[in-house]
mmCIF file of C-alpha atoms and ligand atoms in Angstrom:
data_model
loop_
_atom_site.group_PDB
_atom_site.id
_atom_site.type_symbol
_atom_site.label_atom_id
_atom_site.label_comp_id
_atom_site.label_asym_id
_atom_site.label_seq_id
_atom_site.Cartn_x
_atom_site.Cartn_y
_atom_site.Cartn_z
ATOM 1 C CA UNK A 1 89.474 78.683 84.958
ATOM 2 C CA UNK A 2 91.869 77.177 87.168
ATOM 3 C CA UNK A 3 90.229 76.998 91.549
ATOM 4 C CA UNK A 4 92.767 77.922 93.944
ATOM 5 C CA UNK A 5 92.511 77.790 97.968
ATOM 6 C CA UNK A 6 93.188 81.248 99.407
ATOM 7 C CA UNK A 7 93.113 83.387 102.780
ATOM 8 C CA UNK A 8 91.958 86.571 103.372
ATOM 9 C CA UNK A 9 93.050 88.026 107.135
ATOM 10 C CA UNK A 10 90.760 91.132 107.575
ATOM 11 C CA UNK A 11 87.122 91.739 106.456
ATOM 12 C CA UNK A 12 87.071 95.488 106.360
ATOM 13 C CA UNK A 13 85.875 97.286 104.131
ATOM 14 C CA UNK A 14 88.799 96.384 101.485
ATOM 15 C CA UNK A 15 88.892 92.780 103.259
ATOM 16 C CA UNK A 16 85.337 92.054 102.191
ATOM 17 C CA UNK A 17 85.618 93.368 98.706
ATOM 18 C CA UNK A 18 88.867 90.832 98.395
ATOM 19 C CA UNK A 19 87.387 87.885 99.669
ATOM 20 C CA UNK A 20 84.246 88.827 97.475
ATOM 21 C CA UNK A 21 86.099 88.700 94.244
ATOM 22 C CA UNK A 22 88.235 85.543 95.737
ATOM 23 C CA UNK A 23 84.182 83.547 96.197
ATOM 24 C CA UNK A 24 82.657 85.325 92.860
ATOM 25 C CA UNK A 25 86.149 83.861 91.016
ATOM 26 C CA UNK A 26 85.415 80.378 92.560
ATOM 27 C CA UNK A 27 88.254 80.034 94.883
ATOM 28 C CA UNK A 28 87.677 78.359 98.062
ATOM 29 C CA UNK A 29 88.122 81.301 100.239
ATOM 30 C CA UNK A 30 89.167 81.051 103.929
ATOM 31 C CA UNK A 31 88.681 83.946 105.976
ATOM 32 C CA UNK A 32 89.453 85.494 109.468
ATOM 33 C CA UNK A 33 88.950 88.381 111.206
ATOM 34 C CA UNK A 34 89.570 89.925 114.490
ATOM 35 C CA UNK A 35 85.658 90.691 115.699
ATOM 36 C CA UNK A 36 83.275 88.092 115.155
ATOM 37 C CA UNK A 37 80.452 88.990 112.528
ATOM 38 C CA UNK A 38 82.178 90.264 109.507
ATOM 39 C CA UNK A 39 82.377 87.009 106.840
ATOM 40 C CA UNK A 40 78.590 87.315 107.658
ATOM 41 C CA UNK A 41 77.907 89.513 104.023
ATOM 42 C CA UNK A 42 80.416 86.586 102.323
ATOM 43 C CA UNK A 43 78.106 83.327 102.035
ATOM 44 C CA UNK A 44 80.493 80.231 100.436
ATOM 45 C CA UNK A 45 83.731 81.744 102.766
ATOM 46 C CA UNK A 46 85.260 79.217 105.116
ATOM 47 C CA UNK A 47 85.203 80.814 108.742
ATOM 48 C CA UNK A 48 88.761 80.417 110.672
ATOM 49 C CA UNK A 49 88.225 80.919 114.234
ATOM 50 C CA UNK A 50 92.206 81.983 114.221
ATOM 51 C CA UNK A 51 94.733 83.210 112.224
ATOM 52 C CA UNK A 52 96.827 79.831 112.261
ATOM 53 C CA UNK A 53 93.797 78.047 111.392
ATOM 54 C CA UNK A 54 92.988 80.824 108.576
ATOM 55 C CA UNK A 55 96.903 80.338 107.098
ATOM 56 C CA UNK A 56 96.916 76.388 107.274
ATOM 57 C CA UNK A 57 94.287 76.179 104.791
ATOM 58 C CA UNK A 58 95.917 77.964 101.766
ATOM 59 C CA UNK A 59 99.023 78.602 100.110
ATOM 60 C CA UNK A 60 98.270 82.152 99.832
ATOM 61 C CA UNK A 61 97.790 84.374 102.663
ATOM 62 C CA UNK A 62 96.197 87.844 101.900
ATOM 63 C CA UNK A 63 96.630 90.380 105.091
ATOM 64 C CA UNK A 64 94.385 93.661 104.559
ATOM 65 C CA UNK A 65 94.087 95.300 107.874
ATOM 66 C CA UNK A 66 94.959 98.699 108.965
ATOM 67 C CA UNK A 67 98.375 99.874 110.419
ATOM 68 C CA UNK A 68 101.492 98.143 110.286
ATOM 69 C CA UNK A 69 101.731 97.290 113.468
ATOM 70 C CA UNK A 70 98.081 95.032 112.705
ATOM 71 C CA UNK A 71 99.790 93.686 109.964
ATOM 72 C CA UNK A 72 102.987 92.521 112.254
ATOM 73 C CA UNK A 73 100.384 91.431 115.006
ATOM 74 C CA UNK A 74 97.954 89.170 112.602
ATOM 75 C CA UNK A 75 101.368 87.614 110.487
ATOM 76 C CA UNK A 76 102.933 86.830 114.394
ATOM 77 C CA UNK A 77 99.809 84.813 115.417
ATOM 78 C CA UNK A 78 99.875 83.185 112.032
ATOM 79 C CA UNK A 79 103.122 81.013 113.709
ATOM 80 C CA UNK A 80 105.377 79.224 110.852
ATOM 81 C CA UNK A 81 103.974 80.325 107.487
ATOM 82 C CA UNK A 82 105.811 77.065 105.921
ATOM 83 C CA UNK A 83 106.818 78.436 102.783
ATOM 84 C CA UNK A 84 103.267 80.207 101.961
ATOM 85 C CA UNK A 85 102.443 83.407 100.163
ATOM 86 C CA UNK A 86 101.747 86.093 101.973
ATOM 87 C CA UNK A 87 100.278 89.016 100.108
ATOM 88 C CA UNK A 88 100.314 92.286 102.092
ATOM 89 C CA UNK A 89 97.388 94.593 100.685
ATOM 90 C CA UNK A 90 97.006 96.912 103.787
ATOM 91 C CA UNK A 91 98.614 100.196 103.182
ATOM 92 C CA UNK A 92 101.792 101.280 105.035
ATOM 93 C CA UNK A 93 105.137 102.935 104.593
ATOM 94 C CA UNK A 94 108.290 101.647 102.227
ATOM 95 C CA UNK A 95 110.118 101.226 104.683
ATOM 96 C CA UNK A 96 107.603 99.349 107.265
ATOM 97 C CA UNK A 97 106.872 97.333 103.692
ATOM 98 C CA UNK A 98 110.683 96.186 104.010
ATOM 99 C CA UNK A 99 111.338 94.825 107.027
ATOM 100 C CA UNK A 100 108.005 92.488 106.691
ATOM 101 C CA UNK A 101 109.524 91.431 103.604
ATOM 102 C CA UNK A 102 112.785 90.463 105.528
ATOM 103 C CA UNK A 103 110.269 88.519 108.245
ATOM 104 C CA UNK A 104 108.594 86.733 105.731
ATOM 105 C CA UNK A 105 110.611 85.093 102.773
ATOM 106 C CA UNK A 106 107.494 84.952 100.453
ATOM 107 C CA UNK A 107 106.199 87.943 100.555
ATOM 108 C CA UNK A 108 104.638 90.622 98.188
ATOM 109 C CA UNK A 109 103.591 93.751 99.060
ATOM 110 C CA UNK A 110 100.752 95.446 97.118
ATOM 111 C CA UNK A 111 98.626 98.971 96.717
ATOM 112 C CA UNK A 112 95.413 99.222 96.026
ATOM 113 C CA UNK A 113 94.573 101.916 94.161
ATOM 114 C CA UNK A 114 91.206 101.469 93.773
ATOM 115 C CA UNK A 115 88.180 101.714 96.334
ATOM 116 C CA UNK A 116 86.436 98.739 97.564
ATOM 117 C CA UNK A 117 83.274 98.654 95.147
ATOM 118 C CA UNK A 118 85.831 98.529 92.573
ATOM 119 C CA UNK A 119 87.922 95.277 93.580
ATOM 120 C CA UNK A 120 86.983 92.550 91.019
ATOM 121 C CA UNK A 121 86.275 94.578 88.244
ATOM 122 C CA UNK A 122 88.449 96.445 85.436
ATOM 123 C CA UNK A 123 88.644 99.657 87.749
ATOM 124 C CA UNK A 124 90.708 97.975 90.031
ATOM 125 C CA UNK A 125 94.373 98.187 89.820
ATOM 126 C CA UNK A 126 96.802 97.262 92.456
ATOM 127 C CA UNK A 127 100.346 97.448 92.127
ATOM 128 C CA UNK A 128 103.004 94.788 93.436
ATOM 129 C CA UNK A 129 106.685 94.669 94.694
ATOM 130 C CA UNK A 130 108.798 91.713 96.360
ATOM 131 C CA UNK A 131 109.120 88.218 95.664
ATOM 132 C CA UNK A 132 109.087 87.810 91.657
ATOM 133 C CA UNK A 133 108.721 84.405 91.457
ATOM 134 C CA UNK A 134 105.705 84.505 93.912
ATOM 135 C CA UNK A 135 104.132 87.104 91.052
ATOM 136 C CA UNK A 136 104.897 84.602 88.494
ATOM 137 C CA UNK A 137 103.399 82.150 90.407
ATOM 138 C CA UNK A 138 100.154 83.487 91.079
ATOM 139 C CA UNK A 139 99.512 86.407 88.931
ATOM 140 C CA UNK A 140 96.166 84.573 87.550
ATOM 141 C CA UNK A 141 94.715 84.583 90.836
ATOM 142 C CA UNK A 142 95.980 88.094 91.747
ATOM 143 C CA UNK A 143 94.263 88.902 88.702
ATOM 144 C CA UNK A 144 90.678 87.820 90.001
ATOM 145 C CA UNK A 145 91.149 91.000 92.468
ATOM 146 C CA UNK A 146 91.755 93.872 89.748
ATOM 147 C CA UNK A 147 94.963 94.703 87.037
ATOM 148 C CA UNK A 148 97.771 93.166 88.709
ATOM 149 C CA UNK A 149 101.130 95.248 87.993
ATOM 150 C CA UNK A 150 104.681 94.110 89.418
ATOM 151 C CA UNK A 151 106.922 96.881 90.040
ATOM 152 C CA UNK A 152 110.080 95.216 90.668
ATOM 153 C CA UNK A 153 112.289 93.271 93.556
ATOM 154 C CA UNK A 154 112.649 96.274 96.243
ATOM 155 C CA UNK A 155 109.398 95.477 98.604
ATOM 156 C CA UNK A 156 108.791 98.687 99.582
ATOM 157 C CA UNK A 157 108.186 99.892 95.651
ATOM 158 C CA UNK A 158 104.378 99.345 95.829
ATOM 159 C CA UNK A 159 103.553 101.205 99.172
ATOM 160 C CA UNK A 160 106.314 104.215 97.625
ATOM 161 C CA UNK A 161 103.694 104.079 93.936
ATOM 162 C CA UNK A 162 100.715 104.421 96.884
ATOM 163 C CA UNK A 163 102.031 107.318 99.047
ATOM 164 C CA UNK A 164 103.389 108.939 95.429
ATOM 165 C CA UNK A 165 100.053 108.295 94.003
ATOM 166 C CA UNK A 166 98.206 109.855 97.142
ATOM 167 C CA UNK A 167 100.565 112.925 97.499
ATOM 168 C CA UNK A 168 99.342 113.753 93.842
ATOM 169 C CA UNK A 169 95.651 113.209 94.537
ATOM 170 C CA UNK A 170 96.168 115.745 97.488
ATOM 171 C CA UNK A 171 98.085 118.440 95.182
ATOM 172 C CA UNK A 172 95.003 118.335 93.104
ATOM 173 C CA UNK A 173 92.151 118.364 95.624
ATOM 174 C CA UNK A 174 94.084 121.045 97.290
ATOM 175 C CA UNK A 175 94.115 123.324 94.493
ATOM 176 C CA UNK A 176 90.580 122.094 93.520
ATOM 177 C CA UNK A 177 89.288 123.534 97.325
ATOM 178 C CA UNK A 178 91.746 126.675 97.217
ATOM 179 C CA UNK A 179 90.538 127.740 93.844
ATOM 180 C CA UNK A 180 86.638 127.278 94.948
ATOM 181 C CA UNK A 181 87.185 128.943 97.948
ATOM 182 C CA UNK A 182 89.112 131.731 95.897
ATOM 183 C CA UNK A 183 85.421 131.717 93.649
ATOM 184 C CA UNK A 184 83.073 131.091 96.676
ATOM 185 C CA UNK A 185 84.125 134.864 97.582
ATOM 186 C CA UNK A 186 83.113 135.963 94.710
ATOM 187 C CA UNK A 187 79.770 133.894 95.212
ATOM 188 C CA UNK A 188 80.107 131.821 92.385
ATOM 189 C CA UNK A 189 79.029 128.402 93.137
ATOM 190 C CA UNK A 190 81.494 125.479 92.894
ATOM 191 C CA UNK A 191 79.553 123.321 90.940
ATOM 192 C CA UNK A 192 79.966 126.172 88.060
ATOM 193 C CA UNK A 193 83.702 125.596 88.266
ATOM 194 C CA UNK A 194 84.219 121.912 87.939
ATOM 195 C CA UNK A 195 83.606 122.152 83.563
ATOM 196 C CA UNK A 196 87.019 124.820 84.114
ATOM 197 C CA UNK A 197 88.456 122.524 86.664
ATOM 198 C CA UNK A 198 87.990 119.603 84.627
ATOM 199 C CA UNK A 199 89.716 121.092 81.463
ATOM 200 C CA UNK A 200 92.882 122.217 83.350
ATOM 201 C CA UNK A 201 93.765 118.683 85.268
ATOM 202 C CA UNK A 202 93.313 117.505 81.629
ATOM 203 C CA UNK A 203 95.650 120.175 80.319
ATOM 204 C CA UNK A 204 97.942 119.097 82.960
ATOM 205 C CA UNK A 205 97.612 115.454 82.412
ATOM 206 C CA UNK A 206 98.781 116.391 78.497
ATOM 207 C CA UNK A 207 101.668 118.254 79.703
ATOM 208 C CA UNK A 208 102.945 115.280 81.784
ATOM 209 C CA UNK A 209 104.845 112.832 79.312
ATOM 210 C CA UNK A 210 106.753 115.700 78.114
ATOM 211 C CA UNK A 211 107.577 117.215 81.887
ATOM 212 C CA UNK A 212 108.472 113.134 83.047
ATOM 213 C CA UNK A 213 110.899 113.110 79.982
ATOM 214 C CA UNK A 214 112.608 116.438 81.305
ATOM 215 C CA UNK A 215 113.033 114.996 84.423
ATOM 216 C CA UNK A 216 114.732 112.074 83.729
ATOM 217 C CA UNK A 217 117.032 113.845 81.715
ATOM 218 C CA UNK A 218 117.692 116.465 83.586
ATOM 219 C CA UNK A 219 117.525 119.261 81.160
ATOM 220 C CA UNK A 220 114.591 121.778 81.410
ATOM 221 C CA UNK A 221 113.989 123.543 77.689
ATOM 222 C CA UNK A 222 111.368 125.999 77.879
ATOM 223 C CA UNK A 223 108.211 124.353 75.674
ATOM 224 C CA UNK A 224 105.179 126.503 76.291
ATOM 225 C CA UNK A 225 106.198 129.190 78.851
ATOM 226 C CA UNK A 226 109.457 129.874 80.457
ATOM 227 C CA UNK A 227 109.314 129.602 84.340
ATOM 228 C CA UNK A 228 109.639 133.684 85.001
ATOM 229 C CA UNK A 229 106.429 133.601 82.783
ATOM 230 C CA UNK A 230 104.240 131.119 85.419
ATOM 231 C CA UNK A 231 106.114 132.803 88.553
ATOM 232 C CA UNK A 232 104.024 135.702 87.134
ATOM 233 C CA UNK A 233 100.750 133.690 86.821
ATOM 234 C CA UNK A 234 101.508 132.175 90.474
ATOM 235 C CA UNK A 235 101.917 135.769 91.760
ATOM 236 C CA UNK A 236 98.436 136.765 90.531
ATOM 237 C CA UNK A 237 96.929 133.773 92.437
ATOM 238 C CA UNK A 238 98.496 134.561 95.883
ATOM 239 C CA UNK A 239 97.356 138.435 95.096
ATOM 240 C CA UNK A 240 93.974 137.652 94.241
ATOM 241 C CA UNK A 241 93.706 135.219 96.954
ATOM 242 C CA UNK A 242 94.455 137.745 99.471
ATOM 243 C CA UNK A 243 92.613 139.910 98.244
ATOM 244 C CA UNK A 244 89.694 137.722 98.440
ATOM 245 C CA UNK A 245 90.349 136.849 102.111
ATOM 246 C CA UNK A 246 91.239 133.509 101.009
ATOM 247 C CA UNK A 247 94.419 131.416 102.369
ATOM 248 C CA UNK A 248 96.812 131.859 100.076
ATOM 249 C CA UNK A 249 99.047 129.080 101.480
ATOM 250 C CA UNK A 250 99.075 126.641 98.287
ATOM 251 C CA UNK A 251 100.079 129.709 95.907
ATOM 252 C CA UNK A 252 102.432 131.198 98.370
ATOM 253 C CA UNK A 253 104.289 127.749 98.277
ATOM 254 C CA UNK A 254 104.353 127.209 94.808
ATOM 255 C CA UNK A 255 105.207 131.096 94.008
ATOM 256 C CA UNK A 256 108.607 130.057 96.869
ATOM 257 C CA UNK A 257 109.220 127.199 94.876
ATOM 258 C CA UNK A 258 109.246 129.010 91.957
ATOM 259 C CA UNK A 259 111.099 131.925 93.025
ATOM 260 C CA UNK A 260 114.173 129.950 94.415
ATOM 261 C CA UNK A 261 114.244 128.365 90.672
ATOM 262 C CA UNK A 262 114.422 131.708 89.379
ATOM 263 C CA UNK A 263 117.246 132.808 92.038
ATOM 264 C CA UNK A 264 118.987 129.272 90.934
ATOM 265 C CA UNK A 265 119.306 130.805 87.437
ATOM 266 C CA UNK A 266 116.770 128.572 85.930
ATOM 267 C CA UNK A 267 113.980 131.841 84.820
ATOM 268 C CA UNK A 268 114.317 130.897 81.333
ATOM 269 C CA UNK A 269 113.665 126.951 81.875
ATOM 270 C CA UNK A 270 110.425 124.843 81.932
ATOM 271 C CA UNK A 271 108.306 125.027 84.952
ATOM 272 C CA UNK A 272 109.645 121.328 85.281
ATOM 273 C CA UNK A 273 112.899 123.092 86.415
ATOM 274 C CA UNK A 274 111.049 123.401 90.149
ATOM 275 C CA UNK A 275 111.658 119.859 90.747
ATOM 276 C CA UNK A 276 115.250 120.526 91.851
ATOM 277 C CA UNK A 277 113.589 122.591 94.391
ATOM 278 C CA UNK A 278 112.086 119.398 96.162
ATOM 279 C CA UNK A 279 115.175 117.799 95.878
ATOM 280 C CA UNK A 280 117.060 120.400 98.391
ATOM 281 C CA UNK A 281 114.276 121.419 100.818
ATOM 282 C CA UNK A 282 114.138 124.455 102.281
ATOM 283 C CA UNK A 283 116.228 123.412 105.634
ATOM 284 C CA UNK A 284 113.615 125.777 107.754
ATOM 285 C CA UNK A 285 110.716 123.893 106.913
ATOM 286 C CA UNK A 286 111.796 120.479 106.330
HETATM 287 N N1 NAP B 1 88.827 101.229 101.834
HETATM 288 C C1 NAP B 1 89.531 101.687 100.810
HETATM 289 O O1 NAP B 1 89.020 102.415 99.950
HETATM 290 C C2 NAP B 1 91.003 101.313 100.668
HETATM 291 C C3 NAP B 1 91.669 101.607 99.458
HETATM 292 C C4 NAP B 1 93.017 101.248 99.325
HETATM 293 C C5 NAP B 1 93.682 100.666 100.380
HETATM 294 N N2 NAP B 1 93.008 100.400 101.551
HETATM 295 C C6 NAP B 1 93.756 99.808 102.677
HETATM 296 O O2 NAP B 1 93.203 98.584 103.099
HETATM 297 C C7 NAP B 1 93.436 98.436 104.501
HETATM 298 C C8 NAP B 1 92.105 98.120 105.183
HETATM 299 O O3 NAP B 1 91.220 99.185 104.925
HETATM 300 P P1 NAP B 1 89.647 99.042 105.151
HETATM 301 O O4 NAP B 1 89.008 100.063 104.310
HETATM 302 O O5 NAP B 1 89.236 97.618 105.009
HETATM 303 O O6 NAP B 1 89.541 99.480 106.694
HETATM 304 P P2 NAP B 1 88.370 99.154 107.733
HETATM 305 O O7 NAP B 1 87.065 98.964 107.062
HETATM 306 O O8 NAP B 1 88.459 100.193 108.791
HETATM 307 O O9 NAP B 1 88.800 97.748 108.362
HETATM 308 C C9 NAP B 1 89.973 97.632 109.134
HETATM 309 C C10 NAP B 1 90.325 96.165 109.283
HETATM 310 O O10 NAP B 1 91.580 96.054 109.998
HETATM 311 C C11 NAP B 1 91.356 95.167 111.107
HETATM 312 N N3 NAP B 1 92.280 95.495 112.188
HETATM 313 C C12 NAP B 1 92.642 96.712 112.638
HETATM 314 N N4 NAP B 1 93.546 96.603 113.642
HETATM 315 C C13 NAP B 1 93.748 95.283 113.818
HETATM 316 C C14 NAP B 1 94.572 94.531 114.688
HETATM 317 N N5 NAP B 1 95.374 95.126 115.594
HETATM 318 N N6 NAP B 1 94.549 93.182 114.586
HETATM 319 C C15 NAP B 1 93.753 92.569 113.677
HETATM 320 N N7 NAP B 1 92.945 93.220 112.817
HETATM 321 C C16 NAP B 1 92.945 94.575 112.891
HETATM 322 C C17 NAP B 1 89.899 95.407 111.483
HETATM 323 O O11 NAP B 1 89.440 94.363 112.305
HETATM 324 P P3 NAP B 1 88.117 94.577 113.223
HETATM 325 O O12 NAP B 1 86.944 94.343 112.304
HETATM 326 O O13 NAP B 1 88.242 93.567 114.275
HETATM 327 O O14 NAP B 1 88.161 95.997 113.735
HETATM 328 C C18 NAP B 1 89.270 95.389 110.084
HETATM 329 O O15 NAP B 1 89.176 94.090 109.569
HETATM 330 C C19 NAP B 1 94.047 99.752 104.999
HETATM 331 O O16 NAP B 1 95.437 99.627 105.104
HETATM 332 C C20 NAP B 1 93.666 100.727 103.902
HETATM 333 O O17 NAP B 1 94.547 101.827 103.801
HETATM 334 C C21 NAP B 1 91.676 100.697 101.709
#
């Protein structure tokens, strides 16, 4: 197993799992971080007592703090980076992502789409975007931290994958709460849901290769049920939530969605049909 020297700027929570993985991997780690105290769980680390002290001892600078504008503070203490890696794991926007890049000539950004206990171990996946040849070049220790996926030259690819990745996992716990509320009314206890929960993410996950393919062809054939079918099935949600006191907020925005498909002329497509929907917002509310 090859040893590398590498930095870690922040020991958050994420920070600490990093640098953890880095020391359990055998690299000499050198750490920093803004309050004093936190490379105290991470025996074997090399304490900086600044951030140019923390980037002068490796080749490979890892940033996880939080906020952009930590990120641009902690890289503008770091001075001249002198042709160094730096590997941006804290999360921020595409566009923030891009304009490091253009700061920093060496530069990959990354997502981590796993949670801190996971870092290290085969749970862990993080996706990268940026500098290729910096990939190339140290994939194997990237590796160390989790699944290591590059995503292509555009910097701000990896951060787009996150906020993608995290407006999904809101969709679903979303309708997870709404339709537990919608059974809570009814006194049924959540916990009795999650088997029926379970089975339709799983359903959905199924359905997704197919709907993907639609969309990148642009043609909607109905498969299972046409979309004047499921604006029925929405319909009965919002009506049942109101009903039940409930917000029917989720529903009602779906059953718009849907409805403006239908008005579009697209009643006899795929549900997958919708997505033209999010690609001319509803001027009111955007
Ligand atoms: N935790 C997760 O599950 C997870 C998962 C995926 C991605 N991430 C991302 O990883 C990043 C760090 O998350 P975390 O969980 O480690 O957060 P955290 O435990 O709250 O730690 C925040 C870190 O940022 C540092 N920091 C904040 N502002 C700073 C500034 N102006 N200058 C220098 N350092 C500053 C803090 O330093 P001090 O100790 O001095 O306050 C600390 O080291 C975030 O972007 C987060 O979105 C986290």
């Amino acid at each position: 197993m090859t040893k590398h020297a590498v930095t870690v700027l922040g020991l958050g929570l994420m920070g600490q799992a990093l640098a953890g993985a880095l020391l359990r991997a055998g690299h000499t780690t050198t750490v920093w971080n803004r309050s004093p105290g936190k490379a105290d769980a991470l025996p074997g680390a090399v304490v900086a007592g600044s951030v140019a002290e923390a980037v002068a001892a490796s080749p490979v600078v890892i940033v996880c703090v939080t906020g952009s504008a930590a990120v641009r503070e902690v890289l503008d203490a770091a001075g001249d980076l002198d042709g160094r890696v730096v590997v941006n794991l804290s999360s921020g926007a595409s566009r923030e992502a891009r304009e490091t890049a253009a700061r920093h000539g060496r530069y990959l950004d990354g997502a981590i789409m796993a949670a801190p206990s996971d870092i290290g171990t085969p749970a862990s996946a993080i996706v990268y975007s940026g500098n290729r040849a910096a990939f190339d070049e140290h994939e194997h220790l990237l590796r160390d931290l989790g699944a290591a996926t590059f995503l292509g030259d555009d910097p701000g690819l990896a951060a787009l994958h996150e906020t993608a990745v995290l407006g999904l996992m809101y969709g679903i716990l979303n309708g997870f709460l709404h339709s537990a509320a919608l059974l809570r009314a009814a006194g049924v206890p959540a916990e009795s849901f999650v088997p029926f929960a379970g089975a339709g993410i799983e359903t959905v996950a199924a359905w997704l290769p197919g709907y993907a393919r639609q969309i990148d062809e642009g043609r909607y054939p109905p498969v299972d049920a046409t979309l004047d079918t499921h604006l029925a099935a929405i319909d009965q949600v919002v009506q049942e939530s109101v009903a039940a006191g409930v917000d029917s907020g989720p529903p009602a925005f779906a059953r718009e969605l849907a409805r403006r498909a239908v008005a579009a002329g697209h009643g006899g497509d795929s549900y997958v049909s919708v997505i033209e929907q999010f690609q001319a917002p509803d001027k009111e509310r955007s």
